[in-house]
GROMACS .gro file of C-alpha atoms in nm:
model
  301
    1UNK     CA    1   0.039   0.006  -0.007
    2UNK     CA    2   0.146   0.338  -0.104
    3UNK     CA    3   0.015   0.616   0.116
    4UNK     CA    4  -0.044   0.957  -0.057
    5UNK     CA    5  -0.024   1.361   0.125
    6UNK     CA    6  -0.129   1.641  -0.017
    7UNK     CA    7  -0.010   1.947   0.117
    8UNK     CA    8  -0.226   2.277   0.028
    9UNK     CA    9  -0.060   2.659   0.042
   10UNK     CA   10  -0.245   2.855   0.111
   11UNK     CA   11  -0.323   3.217  -0.135
   12UNK     CA   12  -0.327   3.543  -0.010
   13UNK     CA   13  -0.485   3.729   0.267
   14UNK     CA   14  -0.783   3.846   0.145
   15UNK     CA   15  -0.922   4.216   0.276
   16UNK     CA   16  -0.843   4.575   0.164
   17UNK     CA   17  -0.686   4.867   0.283
   18UNK     CA   18  -0.820   5.169   0.500
   19UNK     CA   19  -1.048   5.429   0.361
   20UNK     CA   20  -1.118   5.715   0.590
   21UNK     CA   21  -1.339   5.972   0.662
   22UNK     CA   22  -1.366   6.207   0.887
   23UNK     CA   23  -1.619   6.452   0.986
   24UNK     CA   24  -1.661   6.765   1.076
   25UNK     CA   25  -1.283   6.803   0.845
   26UNK     CA   26  -1.321   7.136   0.948
   27UNK     CA   27  -1.440   7.345   1.298
   28UNK     CA   28  -1.490   7.691   1.455
   29UNK     CA   29  -1.483   7.610   1.841
   30UNK     CA   30  -1.553   7.910   2.070
   31UNK     CA   31  -1.366   7.974   2.356
   32UNK     CA   32  -1.401   7.623   2.648
   33UNK     CA   33  -1.644   7.434   2.356
   34UNK     CA   34  -1.586   7.074   2.366
   35UNK     CA   35  -1.523   6.933   2.001
   36UNK     CA   36  -1.546   6.554   1.878
   37UNK     CA   37  -1.410   6.468   1.553
   38UNK     CA   38  -1.544   6.182   1.402
   39UNK     CA   39  -1.259   5.964   1.249
   40UNK     CA   40  -1.478   5.671   0.992
   41UNK     CA   41  -1.309   5.377   0.816
   42UNK     CA   42  -1.384   5.098   0.563
   43UNK     CA   43  -1.105   4.827   0.618
   44UNK     CA   44  -1.047   4.458   0.651
   45UNK     CA   45  -0.972   4.330   0.854
   46UNK     CA   46  -1.063   4.632   1.046
   47UNK     CA   47  -0.714   4.889   1.079
   48UNK     CA   48  -0.564   5.047   1.457
   49UNK     CA   49  -0.720   5.418   1.459
   50UNK     CA   50  -0.469   5.657   1.572
   51UNK     CA   51  -0.527   6.037   1.635
   52UNK     CA   52  -0.222   6.293   1.649
   53UNK     CA   53  -0.174   6.655   1.653
   54UNK     CA   54  -0.006   6.801   1.399
   55UNK     CA   55   0.120   7.110   1.665
   56UNK     CA   56   0.295   6.815   1.897
   57UNK     CA   57   0.094   6.564   2.091
   58UNK     CA   58  -0.191   6.543   2.155
   59UNK     CA   59  -0.365   6.770   2.443
   60UNK     CA   60  -0.329   6.607   2.776
   61UNK     CA   61  -0.731   6.630   2.855
   62UNK     CA   62  -0.800   6.495   2.523
   63UNK     CA   63  -0.963   6.119   2.451
   64UNK     CA   64  -0.970   5.860   2.210
   65UNK     CA   65  -1.315   5.646   2.166
   66UNK     CA   66  -1.281   5.371   1.845
   67UNK     CA   67  -1.232   5.673   1.611
   68UNK     CA   68  -1.397   5.965   1.789
   69UNK     CA   69  -1.123   6.205   1.961
   70UNK     CA   70  -1.344   6.426   2.255
   71UNK     CA   71  -1.099   6.793   2.314
   72UNK     CA   72  -1.303   6.935   2.627
   73UNK     CA   73  -1.257   7.273   2.634
   74UNK     CA   74  -1.109   7.378   2.389
   75UNK     CA   75  -0.866   7.743   2.352
   76UNK     CA   76  -0.609   7.854   2.169
   77UNK     CA   77  -0.341   7.582   2.215
   78UNK     CA   78  -0.643   7.358   2.000
   79UNK     CA   79  -0.603   7.569   1.744
   80UNK     CA   80  -0.457   7.309   1.452
   81UNK     CA   81  -0.489   6.978   1.253
   82UNK     CA   82  -0.554   6.695   1.397
   83UNK     CA   83  -0.499   6.386   1.224
   84UNK     CA   84  -0.642   6.006   1.207
   85UNK     CA   85  -0.393   5.760   1.083
   86UNK     CA   86  -0.584   5.365   1.000
   87UNK     CA   87  -0.409   5.103   0.912
   88UNK     CA   88  -0.425   4.709   0.852
   89UNK     CA   89  -0.165   4.487   0.697
   90UNK     CA   90  -0.292   4.573   0.367
   91UNK     CA   91  -0.218   4.989   0.395
   92UNK     CA   92  -0.173   5.214   0.609
   93UNK     CA   93  -0.456   5.574   0.506
   94UNK     CA   94  -0.461   5.888   0.693
   95UNK     CA   95  -0.708   6.191   0.723
   96UNK     CA   96  -0.703   6.517   0.854
   97UNK     CA   97  -0.927   6.805   1.087
   98UNK     CA   98  -0.888   7.083   1.135
   99UNK     CA   99  -1.008   7.293   1.442
  100UNK     CA  100  -1.066   7.725   1.484
  101UNK     CA  101  -1.086   7.877   1.827
  102UNK     CA  102  -1.315   8.149   1.634
  103UNK     CA  103  -1.230   8.491   1.839
  104UNK     CA  104  -1.412   8.700   2.078
  105UNK     CA  105  -1.656   8.912   1.862
  106UNK     CA  106  -1.925   9.236   1.893
  107UNK     CA  107  -2.038   9.398   1.611
  108UNK     CA  108  -1.953   9.695   1.548
  109UNK     CA  109  -2.052  10.090   1.697
  110UNK     CA  110  -1.942  10.388   1.547
  111UNK     CA  111  -1.997  10.776   1.661
  112UNK     CA  112  -1.857  11.084   1.459
  113UNK     CA  113  -1.742  11.410   1.655
  114UNK     CA  114  -1.819  11.657   1.653
  115UNK     CA  115  -2.162  11.539   1.559
  116UNK     CA  116  -2.180  11.969   1.327
  117UNK     CA  117  -1.941  12.205   1.358
  118UNK     CA  118  -1.865  12.576   1.161
  119UNK     CA  119  -1.511  12.525   0.974
  120UNK     CA  120  -1.381  12.890   0.816
  121UNK     CA  121  -1.308  12.876   0.439
  122UNK     CA  122  -1.018  12.786   0.418
  123UNK     CA  123  -0.856  12.647   0.730
  124UNK     CA  124  -0.903  12.269   0.802
  125UNK     CA  125  -1.092  12.040   0.983
  126UNK     CA  126  -1.100  11.748   1.135
  127UNK     CA  127  -1.394  11.457   1.167
  128UNK     CA  128  -1.305  11.176   1.452
  129UNK     CA  129  -1.491  10.825   1.388
  130UNK     CA  130  -1.492  10.682   1.686
  131UNK     CA  131  -1.574  10.285   1.634
  132UNK     CA  132  -1.575   9.980   1.880
  133UNK     CA  133  -1.588   9.672   1.828
  134UNK     CA  134  -1.394   9.234   1.771
  135UNK     CA  135  -1.272   9.206   1.489
  136UNK     CA  136  -1.128   9.547   1.539
  137UNK     CA  137  -1.351   9.712   1.192
  138UNK     CA  138  -1.251   9.910   0.883
  139UNK     CA  139  -1.409  10.236   0.882
  140UNK     CA  140  -1.443  10.409   0.544
  141UNK     CA  141  -1.624  10.730   0.541
  142UNK     CA  142  -1.807  10.953   0.276
  143UNK     CA  143  -1.983  11.238   0.131
  144UNK     CA  144  -2.398  11.236   0.073
  145UNK     CA  145  -2.453  11.319  -0.297
  146UNK     CA  146  -2.051  11.438  -0.371
  147UNK     CA  147  -1.740  11.206  -0.416
  148UNK     CA  148  -1.468  11.308  -0.146
  149UNK     CA  149  -1.204  11.518  -0.379
  150UNK     CA  150  -0.815  11.456  -0.286
  151UNK     CA  151  -0.835  11.711  -0.046
  152UNK     CA  152  -1.000  11.464   0.227
  153UNK     CA  153  -0.744  11.277   0.395
  154UNK     CA  154  -0.822  10.933   0.599
  155UNK     CA  155  -0.584  10.869   0.806
  156UNK     CA  156  -0.648  10.639   1.206
  157UNK     CA  157  -1.004  10.570   1.123
  158UNK     CA  158  -1.114  11.029   1.100
  159UNK     CA  159  -1.122  11.216   0.792
  160UNK     CA  160  -0.910  11.574   0.721
  161UNK     CA  161  -1.040  11.802   0.515
  162UNK     CA  162  -0.798  12.096   0.413
  163UNK     CA  163  -0.836  12.483   0.266
  164UNK     CA  164  -1.217  12.404   0.275
  165UNK     CA  165  -1.488  12.570  -0.011
  166UNK     CA  166  -1.736  12.641   0.040
  167UNK     CA  167  -1.872  12.267  -0.152
  168UNK     CA  168  -1.715  12.099   0.157
  169UNK     CA  169  -2.024  12.165   0.337
  170UNK     CA  170  -2.268  11.885   0.361
  171UNK     CA  171  -2.420  11.556   0.575
  172UNK     CA  172  -2.103  11.354   0.588
  173UNK     CA  173  -2.046  10.926   0.754
  174UNK     CA  174  -1.876  10.751   0.875
  175UNK     CA  175  -1.916  10.364   0.807
  176UNK     CA  176  -1.735  10.109   0.969
  177UNK     CA  177  -1.806   9.694   0.940
  178UNK     CA  178  -1.691   9.375   1.053
  179UNK     CA  179  -1.800   9.019   1.020
  180UNK     CA  180  -2.074   9.041   1.268
  181UNK     CA  181  -2.181   9.318   1.086
  182UNK     CA  182  -2.218   9.707   0.997
  183UNK     CA  183  -2.270  10.054   1.184
  184UNK     CA  184  -2.245  10.421   1.118
  185UNK     CA  185  -2.306  10.769   1.242
  186UNK     CA  186  -2.283  11.062   1.063
  187UNK     CA  187  -2.179  11.428   1.099
  188UNK     CA  188  -2.339  11.818   0.920
  189UNK     CA  189  -1.994  12.042   0.845
  190UNK     CA  190  -2.094  12.442   0.791
  191UNK     CA  191  -1.847  12.614   0.602
  192UNK     CA  192  -1.868  13.003   0.696
  193UNK     CA  193  -1.715  13.231   0.414
  194UNK     CA  194  -1.415  13.418   0.388
  195UNK     CA  195  -1.424  13.676   0.116
  196UNK     CA  196  -1.103  13.957   0.147
  197UNK     CA  197  -1.208  14.340   0.220
  198UNK     CA  198  -1.224  14.523  -0.108
  199UNK     CA  199  -1.247  14.930  -0.008
  200UNK     CA  200  -1.313  15.254  -0.208
  201UNK     CA  201  -1.191  15.648  -0.118
  202UNK     CA  202  -1.525  15.933  -0.087
  203UNK     CA  203  -1.535  16.159  -0.284
  204UNK     CA  204  -1.170  16.060  -0.381
  205UNK     CA  205  -0.851  16.001  -0.276
  206UNK     CA  206  -0.718  16.331  -0.247
  207UNK     CA  207  -0.872  16.679  -0.142
  208UNK     CA  208  -0.779  17.073  -0.094
  209UNK     CA  209  -0.964  17.219   0.151
  210UNK     CA  210  -0.897  17.575   0.273
  211UNK     CA  211  -0.858  17.755   0.595
  212UNK     CA  212  -1.095  17.693   0.893
  213UNK     CA  213  -1.288  17.503   0.633
  214UNK     CA  214  -1.426  17.181   0.686
  215UNK     CA  215  -1.458  16.808   0.513
  216UNK     CA  216  -1.417  16.458   0.502
  217UNK     CA  217  -1.271  16.114   0.379
  218UNK     CA  218  -1.519  15.824   0.340
  219UNK     CA  219  -1.339  15.457   0.344
  220UNK     CA  220  -1.660  15.222   0.235
  221UNK     CA  221  -1.660  14.909   0.223
  222UNK     CA  222  -1.791  14.739  -0.082
  223UNK     CA  223  -1.655  14.308  -0.002
  224UNK     CA  224  -1.574  14.183   0.232
  225UNK     CA  225  -1.670  13.832   0.470
  226UNK     CA  226  -1.705  13.827   0.824
  227UNK     CA  227  -1.786  14.218   0.703
  228UNK     CA  228  -1.468  14.442   0.778
  229UNK     CA  229  -1.335  14.615   1.066
  230UNK     CA  230  -1.247  14.964   0.950
  231UNK     CA  231  -1.012  15.213   1.123
  232UNK     CA  232  -0.806  15.479   1.025
  233UNK     CA  233  -0.494  15.626   1.122
  234UNK     CA  234  -0.185  15.907   1.010
  235UNK     CA  235   0.065  15.761   0.780
  236UNK     CA  236   0.320  15.956   1.075
  237UNK     CA  237   0.213  15.789   1.270
  238UNK     CA  238   0.136  16.113   1.457
  239UNK     CA  239  -0.197  16.187   1.675
  240UNK     CA  240  -0.567  16.290   1.478
  241UNK     CA  241  -0.612  16.601   1.602
  242UNK     CA  242  -0.846  16.767   1.799
  243UNK     CA  243  -1.108  16.912   1.558
  244UNK     CA  244  -1.049  16.580   1.369
  245UNK     CA  245  -1.309  16.282   1.383
  246UNK     CA  246  -1.387  15.905   1.345
  247UNK     CA  247  -1.657  15.842   1.283
  248UNK     CA  248  -1.950  15.535   1.153
  249UNK     CA  249  -1.957  15.421   0.878
  250UNK     CA  250  -1.545  15.446   0.776
  251UNK     CA  251  -1.570  15.868   0.802
  252UNK     CA  252  -1.306  16.076   0.882
  253UNK     CA  253  -1.404  16.398   0.947
  254UNK     CA  254  -1.215  16.762   0.967
  255UNK     CA  255  -1.383  17.091   1.074
  256UNK     CA  256  -1.196  17.430   1.103
  257UNK     CA  257  -0.871  17.300   0.960
  258UNK     CA  258  -0.634  17.519   1.109
  259UNK     CA  259  -0.316  17.323   0.860
  260UNK     CA  260  -0.180  17.088   1.083
  261UNK     CA  261  -0.451  16.838   0.978
  262UNK     CA  262  -0.225  16.815   0.637
  263UNK     CA  263  -0.126  16.508   0.524
  264UNK     CA  264  -0.143  16.145   0.425
  265UNK     CA  265  -0.399  15.943   0.628
  266UNK     CA  266  -0.437  15.544   0.592
  267UNK     CA  267  -0.769  15.350   0.614
  268UNK     CA  268  -0.668  14.940   0.674
  269UNK     CA  269  -0.998  14.714   0.615
  270UNK     CA  270  -0.906  14.419   0.823
  271UNK     CA  271  -1.146  14.059   0.854
  272UNK     CA  272  -1.063  13.670   0.893
  273UNK     CA  273  -1.018  13.711   0.452
  274UNK     CA  274  -0.769  13.928   0.498
  275UNK     CA  275  -0.663  14.269   0.540
  276UNK     CA  276  -0.622  14.626   0.213
  277UNK     CA  277  -0.578  14.917   0.281
  278UNK     CA  278  -0.579  15.286   0.090
  279UNK     CA  279  -0.442  15.702   0.137
  280UNK     CA  280  -0.633  15.945   0.145
  281UNK     CA  281  -0.443  16.242   0.126
  282UNK     CA  282  -0.538  16.650   0.269
  283UNK     CA  283  -0.414  16.916   0.113
  284UNK     CA  284  -0.471  17.237   0.330
  285UNK     CA  285  -0.439  17.620   0.153
  286UNK     CA  286  -0.476  17.944   0.317
  287UNK     CA  287  -0.780  18.148   0.304
  288UNK     CA  288  -0.716  18.468   0.112
  289UNK     CA  289  -0.568  18.826   0.323
  290UNK     CA  290  -0.791  19.105   0.254
  291UNK     CA  291  -0.654  19.470   0.384
  292UNK     CA  292  -0.786  19.800   0.339
  293UNK     CA  293  -0.587  20.069   0.330
  294UNK     CA  294  -0.670  20.470   0.329
  295UNK     CA  295  -0.497  20.769   0.317
  296UNK     CA  296  -0.674  21.014   0.472
  297UNK     CA  297  -0.898  20.855   0.741
  298UNK     CA  298  -1.231  20.962   0.705
  299UNK     CA  299  -1.543  20.960   0.967
  300UNK     CA  300  -1.842  20.764   0.998
  301UNK     CA  301  -2.165  20.847   1.091
   0.00000   0.00000   0.00000
């Protein structure tokens, strides 16, 4: 009798390498919130699952149960990428989940100081936009009904206006915006007109008067905003004589001149827009003297 022994060799083990999905793949958590990432694996045979943290070791307070990673009371130190690794005899697979920690948020608020102001023409002005919000809001400025010009500059949330003109008056709006919302506030700007004074001398710039006579010059204001002030002085700096009067309306009057009044007088008109002057010249002539000479006296009855 002959015995035959058959030995059957085993072929390759059946199965599949791991396939992973992570839920959620990205999560933004509030501070002190408990976060869970679920790593779901399909594979044969059942793979081993481990979690790691791209920034180093897993936080000490984290825990893993099966494919679930739990992170309690998260803070900024937990923020980063978490990696799930699954391995079996057929291979290894990895997937990532990203944890973000939301910063403290609050919607914007805005107010403008001052809420109303009057700026003199030709000068400069400033509007301050006071904002709050987390994250810090972005600030923009606009003018209702018109565009901002190259004389309008925005620096540190404030609006600066240089060389102000009448066209700059109006309503200005500050807008503050962050990812949680927007707010706006407005302010009114008025512009006080300024105009350089203009004057003329009446009746004329040079007058001749006889000694003992009277006359006047009027320094008439023909332009100027705000209303200019008018002042008369003598060109040589000497005081006025007792016969000289300064009246309203820019008038200088000379009463019964004696000769000391003769000279040049300067009228000055001035306001916030500027200053102008004009010169008036007073000339005084002596009155003719009449003498009666009689050789033979006679008696009047």
